[in-house]
XYZ file of C-alpha atoms in Angstrom:
673
model
C 9.238 -16.594 9.202
C 11.430 -14.444 6.896
C 10.279 -11.314 8.729
C 11.121 -12.918 12.082
C 14.614 -13.839 10.856
C 15.139 -10.273 9.654
C 14.058 -8.945 13.050
C 16.573 -11.153 14.832
C 19.353 -10.189 12.428
C 18.540 -6.499 12.861
C 18.503 -6.715 16.641
C 21.723 -8.716 16.581
C 23.469 -6.115 14.451
C 22.213 -3.348 16.720
C 23.497 -5.143 19.810
C 26.914 -5.913 18.326
C 27.287 -2.359 17.048
C 26.328 -0.890 20.416
C 28.965 -3.084 22.092
C 31.545 -1.996 19.540
C 30.726 1.635 20.278
C 31.149 1.093 24.012
C 34.545 -0.477 23.390
C 35.554 2.323 21.039
C 35.781 -0.007 18.057
C 34.946 0.856 14.482
C 32.652 -1.676 12.748
C 34.469 -3.404 9.936
C 33.071 -2.970 6.464
C 34.286 -3.992 3.034
C 32.256 -1.450 1.074
C 31.565 2.303 1.071
C 28.849 3.729 3.277
C 25.353 3.209 1.876
C 24.346 6.543 3.395
C 27.018 9.155 2.673
C 27.363 11.789 5.412
C 28.810 15.255 4.775
C 29.508 17.994 7.343
C 28.829 21.586 6.207
C 28.373 24.964 7.902
C 25.936 27.734 7.025
C 28.752 30.236 7.369
C 32.407 29.412 6.788
C 33.392 32.694 8.490
C 31.294 32.978 11.660
C 31.632 35.977 13.970
C 32.979 35.666 17.545
C 30.242 34.637 19.984
C 27.925 33.713 17.116
C 25.836 30.547 16.962
C 26.494 29.053 13.550
C 24.339 26.226 12.194
C 26.066 23.033 11.132
C 24.448 20.285 9.100
C 25.193 16.630 8.570
C 23.783 16.047 5.091
C 22.757 12.397 4.612
C 22.533 10.937 1.108
C 21.158 7.342 1.093
C 21.625 5.044 -1.865
C 18.334 4.044 -3.539
C 16.468 1.556 -1.359
C 18.387 2.438 1.822
C 17.124 4.406 4.821
C 18.453 6.012 7.997
C 16.844 6.504 11.404
C 15.196 9.280 13.417
C 16.156 10.247 16.984
C 13.673 7.596 18.214
C 14.297 4.750 15.760
C 11.116 2.850 16.677
C 11.123 -0.880 17.345
C 14.379 -1.631 15.491
C 17.585 0.149 14.532
C 19.383 2.873 16.493
C 19.609 6.644 16.292
C 22.697 8.495 14.981
C 25.414 8.944 17.640
C 27.604 12.101 17.660
C 31.102 12.456 19.174
C 32.480 15.971 18.653
C 35.991 17.371 18.864
C 35.578 21.159 19.158
C 37.762 24.223 19.749
C 38.111 25.303 23.363
C 34.978 27.058 24.602
C 32.764 25.965 21.674
C 29.631 23.897 22.410
C 26.989 22.173 20.337
C 23.245 22.198 20.989
C 20.474 19.664 20.452
C 20.370 17.944 17.070
C 17.289 18.930 15.028
C 15.829 16.110 12.914
C 13.398 16.545 9.998
C 9.922 14.955 10.126
C 10.404 11.167 9.835
C 8.414 8.540 7.976
C 6.846 5.379 9.406
C 8.161 2.150 7.870
C 7.025 -1.352 8.871
C 9.430 -4.215 8.166
C 8.752 -7.715 9.427
C 6.002 -6.441 11.722
C 8.314 -3.898 13.413
C 7.645 -0.163 13.156
C 10.672 1.930 12.176
C 10.895 5.746 12.173
C 13.134 6.512 9.212
C 14.303 8.781 6.409
C 14.130 7.116 3.000
C 15.602 9.986 0.981
C 18.214 12.727 1.292
C 17.926 14.607 4.572
C 19.967 16.773 6.906
C 20.494 16.829 10.660
C 21.002 20.388 11.917
C 23.231 21.191 14.907
C 23.783 24.672 16.403
C 27.412 25.473 17.270
C 27.967 28.226 19.873
C 31.368 29.928 19.541
C 33.198 31.701 22.372
C 33.298 35.498 22.366
C 37.035 36.044 22.837
C 38.192 34.976 19.360
C 40.279 37.181 17.088
C 39.507 37.595 13.414
C 41.216 35.040 11.195
C 41.357 32.397 13.930
C 41.109 28.875 12.505
C 38.573 26.586 14.201
C 39.090 22.890 13.381
C 35.959 20.772 13.977
C 35.777 16.985 13.887
C 32.843 14.620 14.219
C 32.731 10.854 14.605
C 29.249 9.803 13.520
C 27.883 6.290 14.061
C 24.611 5.403 12.373
C 22.709 2.537 10.793
C 21.844 2.087 7.121
C 19.147 -0.453 6.237
C 17.093 -1.812 3.375
C 14.034 -4.003 3.838
C 16.401 -6.993 3.903
C 19.689 -6.030 5.586
C 21.217 -3.481 7.987
C 24.805 -2.240 7.892
C 26.392 -0.214 10.736
C 28.192 2.833 9.353
C 30.823 5.215 10.759
C 31.889 8.511 9.250
C 34.843 10.641 10.370
C 33.952 14.182 9.285
C 36.119 17.275 9.550
C 35.929 20.934 8.612
C 37.696 24.187 9.457
C 35.936 27.496 10.110
C 37.618 30.891 10.103
C 36.498 33.711 12.403
C 35.101 36.507 10.247
C 32.009 38.669 9.780
C 29.445 35.873 10.004
C 28.196 36.146 6.404
C 26.056 33.051 5.623
C 27.447 31.258 2.567
C 24.788 28.536 2.289
C 21.652 30.311 3.496
C 19.376 29.009 0.699
C 20.522 25.434 1.243
C 20.027 25.610 4.993
C 16.653 27.323 4.562
C 15.582 24.379 2.454
C 16.605 22.001 5.225
C 14.812 24.125 7.830
C 11.536 23.754 5.950
C 11.736 20.006 6.632
C 11.931 20.487 10.401
C 8.763 20.154 12.501
C 7.217 23.438 13.642
C 6.541 23.956 17.361
C 2.805 23.772 18.015
C 2.899 26.884 20.185
C 0.085 25.752 22.484
C -0.087 23.012 25.086
C -1.698 19.720 24.183
C -3.268 17.411 26.777
C -3.240 13.673 27.300
C -4.944 11.115 29.477
C -4.392 7.403 29.952
C -7.351 5.027 30.204
C -6.144 1.495 30.821
C -3.880 0.625 27.906
C -5.185 3.491 25.815
C -3.343 6.813 25.516
C -5.578 9.671 24.368
C -4.220 12.978 23.090
C -5.974 16.331 22.468
C -3.978 18.574 20.086
C -5.234 22.158 19.551
C -5.209 22.703 15.781
C -7.665 25.100 14.075
C -10.388 23.336 12.125
C -9.349 25.278 9.014
C -5.847 23.791 9.161
C -5.275 20.621 7.156
C -3.818 17.502 8.741
C -3.587 14.960 5.944
C -2.896 11.371 7.033
C -1.641 12.364 10.510
C 0.833 10.132 12.311
C 2.324 10.653 15.774
C 6.010 9.872 16.343
C 6.776 9.668 20.091
C 10.016 11.329 21.146
C 10.887 8.429 23.454
C 10.632 4.680 23.023
C 8.212 2.656 25.124
C 5.389 5.191 25.233
C 3.040 3.591 22.676
C 2.728 0.378 20.708
C 4.562 1.727 17.671
C 3.126 -0.672 15.075
C -0.472 -0.487 16.361
C -3.013 1.540 14.324
C -3.403 5.191 15.320
C -6.890 6.731 15.367
C -7.590 10.422 14.744
C -10.749 12.505 14.726
C -11.839 16.150 14.811
C -13.677 17.884 17.647
C -13.880 21.459 16.388
C -10.466 23.059 16.806
C -9.051 19.992 18.540
C -7.505 16.980 16.847
C -8.151 13.915 19.020
C -5.850 10.908 18.793
C -5.853 7.470 20.417
C -2.933 5.049 20.707
C -2.342 1.650 22.248
C 0.256 1.953 25.028
C 2.889 -0.303 26.523
C 1.799 0.606 30.052
C 3.699 2.522 32.692
C 3.177 5.985 34.166
C 4.224 9.204 32.472
C 3.851 12.873 33.346
C 4.307 14.267 29.834
C 3.976 13.207 26.210
C 6.341 14.606 23.608
C 6.777 13.884 19.945
C 6.172 14.996 16.368
C 2.814 14.960 14.603
C 3.139 14.484 10.848
C 0.418 16.425 8.989
C 1.251 15.556 5.377
C 3.563 16.763 2.600
C 6.616 16.339 4.819
C 5.303 18.848 7.370
C 5.061 18.248 11.094
C 4.365 19.811 14.467
C 6.368 19.396 17.655
C 3.949 18.322 20.394
C 4.369 18.679 24.161
C 1.349 17.470 26.142
C 0.564 17.606 29.842
C -2.059 15.740 31.833
C -5.550 17.060 31.128
C -9.026 16.322 29.821
C -9.383 14.856 26.331
C -12.741 14.857 24.513
C -14.014 11.544 23.124
C -12.929 10.505 19.654
C -15.617 12.058 17.448
C -18.320 9.870 15.917
C -20.239 12.774 14.434
C -22.800 12.917 11.702
C -20.015 13.633 9.233
C -18.443 10.319 10.219
C -21.690 8.510 9.484
C -21.949 10.334 6.180
C -18.480 9.063 5.277
C -19.545 5.517 6.162
C -22.707 5.786 4.060
C -20.811 7.214 1.087
C -18.222 4.438 1.295
C -20.979 1.832 1.671
C -22.834 3.175 -1.367
C -19.644 3.144 -3.428
C -18.941 -0.453 -2.383
C -22.454 -1.598 -3.377
C -22.172 0.103 -6.788
C -18.667 -1.272 -7.268
C -19.827 -4.808 -6.444
C -22.747 -4.454 -8.848
C -20.391 -3.497 -11.681
C -18.202 -6.548 -10.981
C -20.975 -8.739 -12.404
C -20.043 -7.760 -15.960
C -16.461 -9.010 -15.521
C -15.681 -12.046 -17.704
C -14.897 -14.291 -14.742
C -18.123 -13.450 -12.854
C -20.685 -12.963 -15.623
C -20.809 -16.662 -16.695
C -21.496 -17.815 -13.128
C -24.207 -15.197 -12.640
C -25.773 -16.028 -16.023
C -26.054 -19.747 -15.400
C -27.330 -19.169 -11.876
C -29.982 -16.855 -13.304
C -31.059 -19.372 -15.940
C -31.183 -22.153 -13.382
C -33.281 -19.928 -11.123
C -35.756 -19.546 -13.969
C -36.344 -23.302 -13.813
C -37.968 -23.081 -10.417
C -40.972 -21.383 -12.017
C -43.495 -20.407 -9.365
C -41.604 -21.969 -6.470
C -41.106 -18.657 -4.699
C -39.736 -20.224 -1.547
C -36.916 -22.019 -3.359
C -36.098 -18.964 -5.474
C -35.752 -16.755 -2.429
C -33.741 -19.392 -0.567
C -31.284 -19.673 -3.467
C -30.995 -15.884 -3.771
C -30.356 -15.446 -0.054
C -27.819 -18.283 -0.054
C -25.929 -16.757 -3.003
C -25.925 -13.355 -1.274
C -24.722 -14.854 1.988
C -21.832 -16.624 0.261
C -20.716 -13.484 -1.580
C -20.888 -11.307 1.527
C -19.063 -13.864 3.692
C -16.103 -13.987 1.303
C -15.881 -10.188 0.994
C -16.116 -9.694 4.769
C -13.534 -12.441 5.356
C -11.084 -10.905 2.890
C -11.748 -7.456 4.349
C -11.144 -8.727 7.865
C -7.861 -10.293 6.760
C -6.773 -6.980 5.229
C -7.604 -5.085 8.418
C -5.818 -7.664 10.563
C -2.692 -7.664 8.395
C -2.585 -3.876 8.341
C -2.997 -3.773 12.108
C 0.026 -6.089 12.320
C 2.033 -3.628 10.232
C 1.721 -4.992 6.667
C 0.935 -2.682 3.762
C -1.758 -4.624 1.900
C -4.863 -3.684 -0.033
C -7.706 -5.239 -1.993
C -6.703 -8.376 -3.952
C -3.528 -8.615 -1.844
C -3.660 -12.406 -2.200
C -2.967 -12.107 -5.932
C 0.483 -10.763 -5.142
C 1.356 -14.330 -4.131
C 2.074 -16.663 -7.123
C 0.837 -19.644 -5.116
C -2.640 -18.148 -4.912
C -2.602 -17.511 -8.656
C -1.801 -21.182 -9.327
C -4.650 -22.322 -7.074
C -7.010 -19.847 -8.739
C -5.839 -21.004 -12.185
C -6.765 -24.615 -11.417
C -10.126 -23.538 -9.977
C -11.010 -21.397 -13.016
C -9.887 -24.178 -15.355
C -12.164 -26.614 -13.488
C -15.113 -24.220 -13.887
C -14.363 -23.776 -17.589
C -14.149 -27.541 -18.161
C -17.412 -28.055 -16.268
C -19.138 -25.399 -18.379
C -17.720 -27.032 -21.509
C -19.321 -30.344 -20.485
C -16.161 -32.343 -19.805
C -17.580 -33.537 -16.478
C -20.682 -32.960 -14.361
C -21.424 -32.348 -10.727
C -24.222 -34.390 -9.136
C -26.646 -31.447 -9.006
C -29.685 -30.486 -10.985
C -29.296 -27.915 -13.713
C -25.751 -27.528 -14.833
C -22.790 -28.244 -12.646
C -20.746 -25.721 -10.761
C -23.076 -22.841 -11.509
C -26.024 -24.540 -9.892
C -24.441 -26.275 -6.917
C -25.125 -25.040 -3.396
C -26.099 -21.379 -3.639
C -23.881 -20.281 -0.749
C -20.875 -21.904 -2.413
C -21.750 -20.295 -5.755
C -21.902 -16.832 -4.204
C -18.622 -17.425 -2.399
C -17.034 -18.671 -5.622
C -18.194 -15.633 -7.589
C -16.871 -13.244 -4.927
C -13.495 -14.963 -4.687
C -12.985 -15.015 -8.452
C -13.987 -11.336 -8.639
C -11.256 -10.193 -6.233
C -8.683 -9.366 -8.969
C -10.986 -6.612 -10.179
C -11.229 -3.023 -8.979
C -13.793 -1.054 -10.932
C -15.423 2.355 -10.700
C -16.519 3.387 -7.183
C -14.591 0.523 -5.568
C -11.212 2.234 -5.170
C -12.451 5.193 -3.147
C -14.899 3.064 -1.139
C -12.340 0.450 -0.104
C -9.722 3.130 0.551
C -12.151 4.840 2.913
C -12.889 1.507 4.609
C -9.264 1.219 5.723
C -9.454 4.415 7.796
C -12.908 3.779 9.267
C -13.556 2.014 12.586
C -13.448 -1.773 12.280
C -17.224 -2.312 12.384
C -17.837 0.352 9.733
C -15.007 -1.008 7.576
C -16.455 -4.542 7.678
C -19.854 -3.093 6.748
C -18.267 -1.549 3.635
C -16.745 -4.892 2.649
C -20.132 -6.544 3.235
C -21.660 -3.885 0.966
C -19.278 -4.970 -1.782
C -20.531 -8.557 -1.499
C -24.125 -7.348 -1.380
C -23.621 -5.339 -4.587
C -22.080 -8.366 -6.268
C -25.087 -10.522 -5.323
C -27.724 -7.835 -5.963
C -28.786 -8.957 -9.504
C -29.360 -12.527 -8.350
C -31.113 -11.282 -5.204
C -33.539 -9.260 -7.323
C -34.219 -12.259 -9.554
C -35.042 -14.341 -6.490
C -37.444 -11.835 -4.935
C -39.047 -10.287 -8.052
C -41.008 -12.973 -9.973
C -41.529 -10.609 -12.916
C -37.792 -10.492 -13.564
C -37.585 -14.280 -13.613
C -40.500 -14.485 -16.045
C -38.654 -12.106 -18.355
C -35.806 -14.602 -18.668
C -35.850 -17.037 -21.627
C -37.697 -20.259 -20.858
C -35.466 -23.232 -20.001
C -34.696 -25.608 -22.827
C -32.011 -27.394 -24.803
C -30.490 -24.032 -25.726
C -29.135 -23.766 -22.178
C -26.609 -26.540 -22.848
C -25.279 -24.557 -25.809
C -25.217 -21.321 -23.796
C -23.372 -23.066 -21.005
C -20.627 -24.134 -23.427
C -20.434 -20.623 -24.878
C -19.999 -19.220 -21.381
C -17.020 -21.515 -20.880
C -15.073 -19.283 -23.310
C -14.686 -16.284 -20.950
C -13.703 -18.697 -18.196
C -10.949 -20.131 -20.406
C -9.879 -16.569 -21.213
C -9.741 -15.831 -17.481
C -7.477 -18.860 -17.023
C -5.287 -17.576 -19.848
C -5.095 -14.175 -18.139
C -3.971 -15.839 -14.917
C -1.213 -17.666 -16.802
C -0.039 -14.352 -18.259
C -0.145 -12.725 -14.814
C 1.906 -15.545 -13.298
C 4.498 -15.152 -16.053
C 4.777 -11.448 -15.326
C 5.202 -12.106 -11.610
C 7.367 -15.201 -11.402
C 8.732 -15.957 -14.887
C 8.442 -18.736 -17.437
C 9.560 -21.520 -15.075
C 6.612 -20.775 -12.783
C 4.257 -20.766 -15.788
C 5.526 -24.207 -16.816
C 4.960 -25.609 -13.321
C 1.478 -24.060 -13.144
C 0.458 -25.399 -16.560
C 1.620 -28.873 -15.550
C -0.533 -28.596 -12.436
C -3.534 -27.423 -14.487
C -2.915 -30.227 -17.004
C -2.887 -32.803 -14.219
C -6.155 -31.432 -12.827
C -7.728 -31.406 -16.310
C -6.753 -35.046 -16.901
C -8.330 -35.959 -13.556
C -11.603 -34.272 -14.550
C -11.442 -35.850 -18.041
C -11.152 -39.270 -16.403
C -14.111 -38.318 -14.179
C -16.173 -37.387 -17.249
C -15.388 -40.705 -18.963
C -16.621 -42.642 -15.925
C -19.761 -40.484 -15.727
C -20.593 -41.288 -19.362
C -20.485 -44.976 -18.421
C -22.771 -44.336 -15.467
C -20.017 -44.797 -12.909
C -18.934 -42.582 -10.054
C -15.521 -40.944 -9.933
C -16.054 -37.317 -8.982
C -14.629 -37.623 -5.453
C -11.447 -39.350 -6.624
C -11.100 -37.020 -9.621
C -11.458 -33.965 -7.403
C -8.888 -35.349 -4.966
C -6.438 -35.968 -7.827
C -7.022 -32.430 -9.158
C -6.381 -30.924 -5.711
C -3.245 -33.043 -5.390
C -2.002 -31.846 -8.781
C -2.615 -28.209 -7.840
C -0.922 -28.671 -4.452
C 2.120 -30.256 -6.087
C 2.378 -27.357 -8.521
C 2.191 -24.834 -5.670
C 4.881 -26.701 -3.753
C 7.201 -26.810 -6.781
C 6.903 -23.139 -7.725
C 10.313 -21.470 -8.078
C 11.085 -18.507 -5.848
C 9.524 -15.340 -7.311
C 11.793 -12.670 -8.704
C 11.377 -9.325 -10.330
C 14.455 -9.816 -12.467
C 13.804 -9.558 -16.142
C 10.761 -7.349 -15.791
C 10.600 -4.946 -18.693
C 10.755 -1.291 -17.863
C 7.598 0.701 -18.635
C 7.562 1.898 -22.256
C 4.125 3.523 -22.715
C 4.564 7.304 -23.097
C 8.280 6.805 -22.243
C 7.264 6.256 -18.625
C 9.698 5.922 -15.740
C 9.178 3.743 -12.651
C 7.437 5.656 -9.896
C 9.246 6.917 -6.816
C 8.358 9.822 -4.565
C 11.891 11.172 -4.979
C 11.606 11.206 -8.773
C 8.188 12.874 -8.521
C 9.663 15.633 -6.365
C 12.552 16.118 -8.817
C 10.220 16.470 -11.801
C 8.004 18.911 -9.945
C 11.049 20.932 -8.929
C 11.920 21.178 -12.647
C 8.499 22.711 -13.261
C 7.296 19.878 -15.511
C 3.722 18.569 -15.526
C 3.611 14.943 -14.381
C 1.110 12.145 -15.059
C 1.325 9.364 -12.462
C -0.602 6.128 -12.709
C -0.625 3.017 -10.539
C -1.419 -0.316 -12.127
C -1.130 -4.073 -11.650
C -1.127 -6.956 -14.067
C -4.107 -8.501 -12.266
C -6.202 -5.315 -12.519
C -8.571 -5.607 -15.473
C -9.666 -1.971 -15.279
C -6.007 -0.904 -15.333
C -5.237 -2.919 -18.448
C -8.328 -1.670 -20.292
C -7.464 1.940 -19.483
C -3.886 1.424 -20.653
C -4.952 -0.082 -23.969
C -7.931 2.177 -24.657
C -6.817 5.529 -23.223
C -3.199 5.793 -22.098
C -1.341 4.000 -24.891
C -2.934 6.040 -27.687
C -1.065 8.083 -30.346
C -3.151 11.185 -29.622
C -2.265 11.046 -25.931
C 1.421 10.431 -26.654
C 1.511 13.401 -29.061
C -0.194 15.707 -26.535
C 2.131 14.643 -23.737
C 5.202 15.077 -25.927
C 4.138 18.556 -27.057
C 3.711 19.735 -23.446
C 6.738 17.805 -22.108
C 4.595 15.848 -19.657
C 6.627 13.369 -17.616
C 4.979 9.999 -16.923
C 5.618 7.836 -13.861
C 4.088 4.380 -13.450
C 3.807 2.440 -10.184
C 3.633 -1.333 -10.761
C 1.762 -2.948 -7.848
C 1.560 -6.440 -9.371
C 3.699 -7.696 -6.516
C 3.647 -6.142 -3.090
C 5.630 -2.898 -3.006
C 5.560 -1.157 0.410
C 6.559 2.207 -1.068
C 3.615 2.182 -3.485
C 1.289 0.875 -0.779
C 2.195 3.747 1.508
C 1.756 6.316 -1.264
C -1.674 4.877 -2.102
C -2.600 5.255 1.561
C -1.680 8.942 1.468
C -4.179 9.305 -1.378
C -6.926 7.508 0.578
C -6.785 4.394 -1.610
C -6.267 0.723 -0.861
C -5.883 -0.557 -4.411
C -5.381 0.275 -8.055
C -6.038 1.906 -10.460
C -5.148 5.418 -9.361
C -4.446 8.246 -11.815
C -2.946 11.593 -10.764
C -2.019 14.627 -12.841
C 0.343 17.247 -11.414
C 0.254 20.552 -13.327
C 3.343 22.759 -13.447
C 2.133 24.451 -10.278
C -0.573 23.572 -7.803
C -2.014 20.444 -6.260
C -2.476 17.048 -7.861
C -5.689 16.338 -9.778
C -7.221 12.903 -9.139
C -8.638 11.500 -12.386
C -11.610 9.118 -12.705
C -10.976 5.381 -12.683
C -12.341 4.987 -16.207
C -10.247 6.994 -18.682
C -10.649 8.085 -22.286
C -8.028 9.614 -24.594
C -10.059 12.833 -24.561
C -9.839 13.021 -20.760
C -6.045 12.965 -20.874
C -5.513 15.235 -23.868
C -7.978 17.838 -22.563
C -6.269 17.805 -19.173
C -2.852 18.391 -20.725
C -3.913 21.137 -23.133
C -5.719 23.040 -20.379
C -2.806 22.945 -17.934
């Protein structure tokens, strides 16, 4: 609903501003422009008849962005009104390669950092040396954040003097020129099949096109926020887009190919090869699937999953030689785990298709989900501790319906991203939908694999300790990691939403615990009360969720490990321009692997000393709550979640580090750079 309100506000501002422009009015504002515009010339003394390049340098405040020539589904493009000397004319405005930005489900084509719009100015030939040429520009444009938009107007002036044409700002303008898209040089082809627009772009196979994105030159050609599909067919890059319908005789736009580079595309009607589904594509699917299975297998050692798996395994040992029941339980557990992983994966794909930047464990960026998960984990811990029982044979929650147990284990495991998982799930987000869902299913299969083996390999079950009274003691011992998991969720909620939210959540958990305590008292007396106790616990949790205060990031402590700074792509570029090595890591409070790496490897005196000696800058991206900028950067690295560790040497490309770090890994990397 908030996104919809923002869309309406944005469109309203755009409409009012457009009307004001038509009437020649200047939008009122009570504050300076959030994007400062400056008019400069490459040569202050151009020669008669020369074409001199002008630039409107745009400097946004942090968090603000401007718009490309085609603004996308919201906003409007910059509008130029020139006052020029007699006989002088301006040419087409050249824009740098834009960035896609989705806000409230609407796709915007924007510039989120400093940028320049270049305009050629053709001077008349019959001008005498020393002639003064006053130039004025009224520029109307829109400055936005992810919450508000403010129409801006700048009145810019400058005076040129006819001279020898010596360029005064060549280096500066050359830097701006490197940001402009390069003409492709060859003709691309397109064809329309129903509501699908297909594009064949001739690009040599040896040329890199990292995370390509097509920006149409004109609105209405494609569904801007819909996913774009790309594939290689030899020296042709094939792309497919959802269209808005309508006939067209040409397709023009800019193809972003990574690192701020782009190609200007002009396509005519022609034949387009099918989107490749080659053997290499299947190899990518198999690699991602294998990584997901291994990642799911490793999740079983996490403190919130291991107790459930352990008690399920011990309860399975009770069936003895009943092979049919053992296999049924194993298959049920596997089905439950895979269903949850596929469901969560499908939700991620659907949300991303709608324009949201989400990744694995996205639900834990919502404090309400954390409160619900806190009450659930507390209930499991209290059941393990023996406070109350479920009416099933063999030990409560861990031995209830096998499908539910597998689903429970998979849902509780979602905060974790371990080795192999990051790359596998990142790859899933760029694969076709069926292949992506298969990768998510592989994650659930890996999670259920130990229990599946126990169900189908009698020898493994016989190797387990024989059932006995010791299982009651073990069950209570296994309640400890569940209580620790609940404690971790409380800490995470405090980091996300503050102490008031923690108080509300603890009251909800206390209410649920009292309901289960009352249930246990009735069970000791041989009476029933589980249904009512469960209903009271759910009511307590629901009340806590409803009473949560609005989340805020205020009060969050700045990163202190290794004197780190908050991550931003602009700051990364500045540090690299200074020639400093940079260590960048992305973390979240709900990521167990992240926290272990920080305690064991990153926050170590030996690492701090090595980084200080080599003047290594450290940037940290906190993804505890949804941050679109970090989400987009993770996508450029082929990842959908954290952790991610990158090391940029003084010169050269970034080095992607393993997801499990040691102090030696970091110190060796620094000393060898």
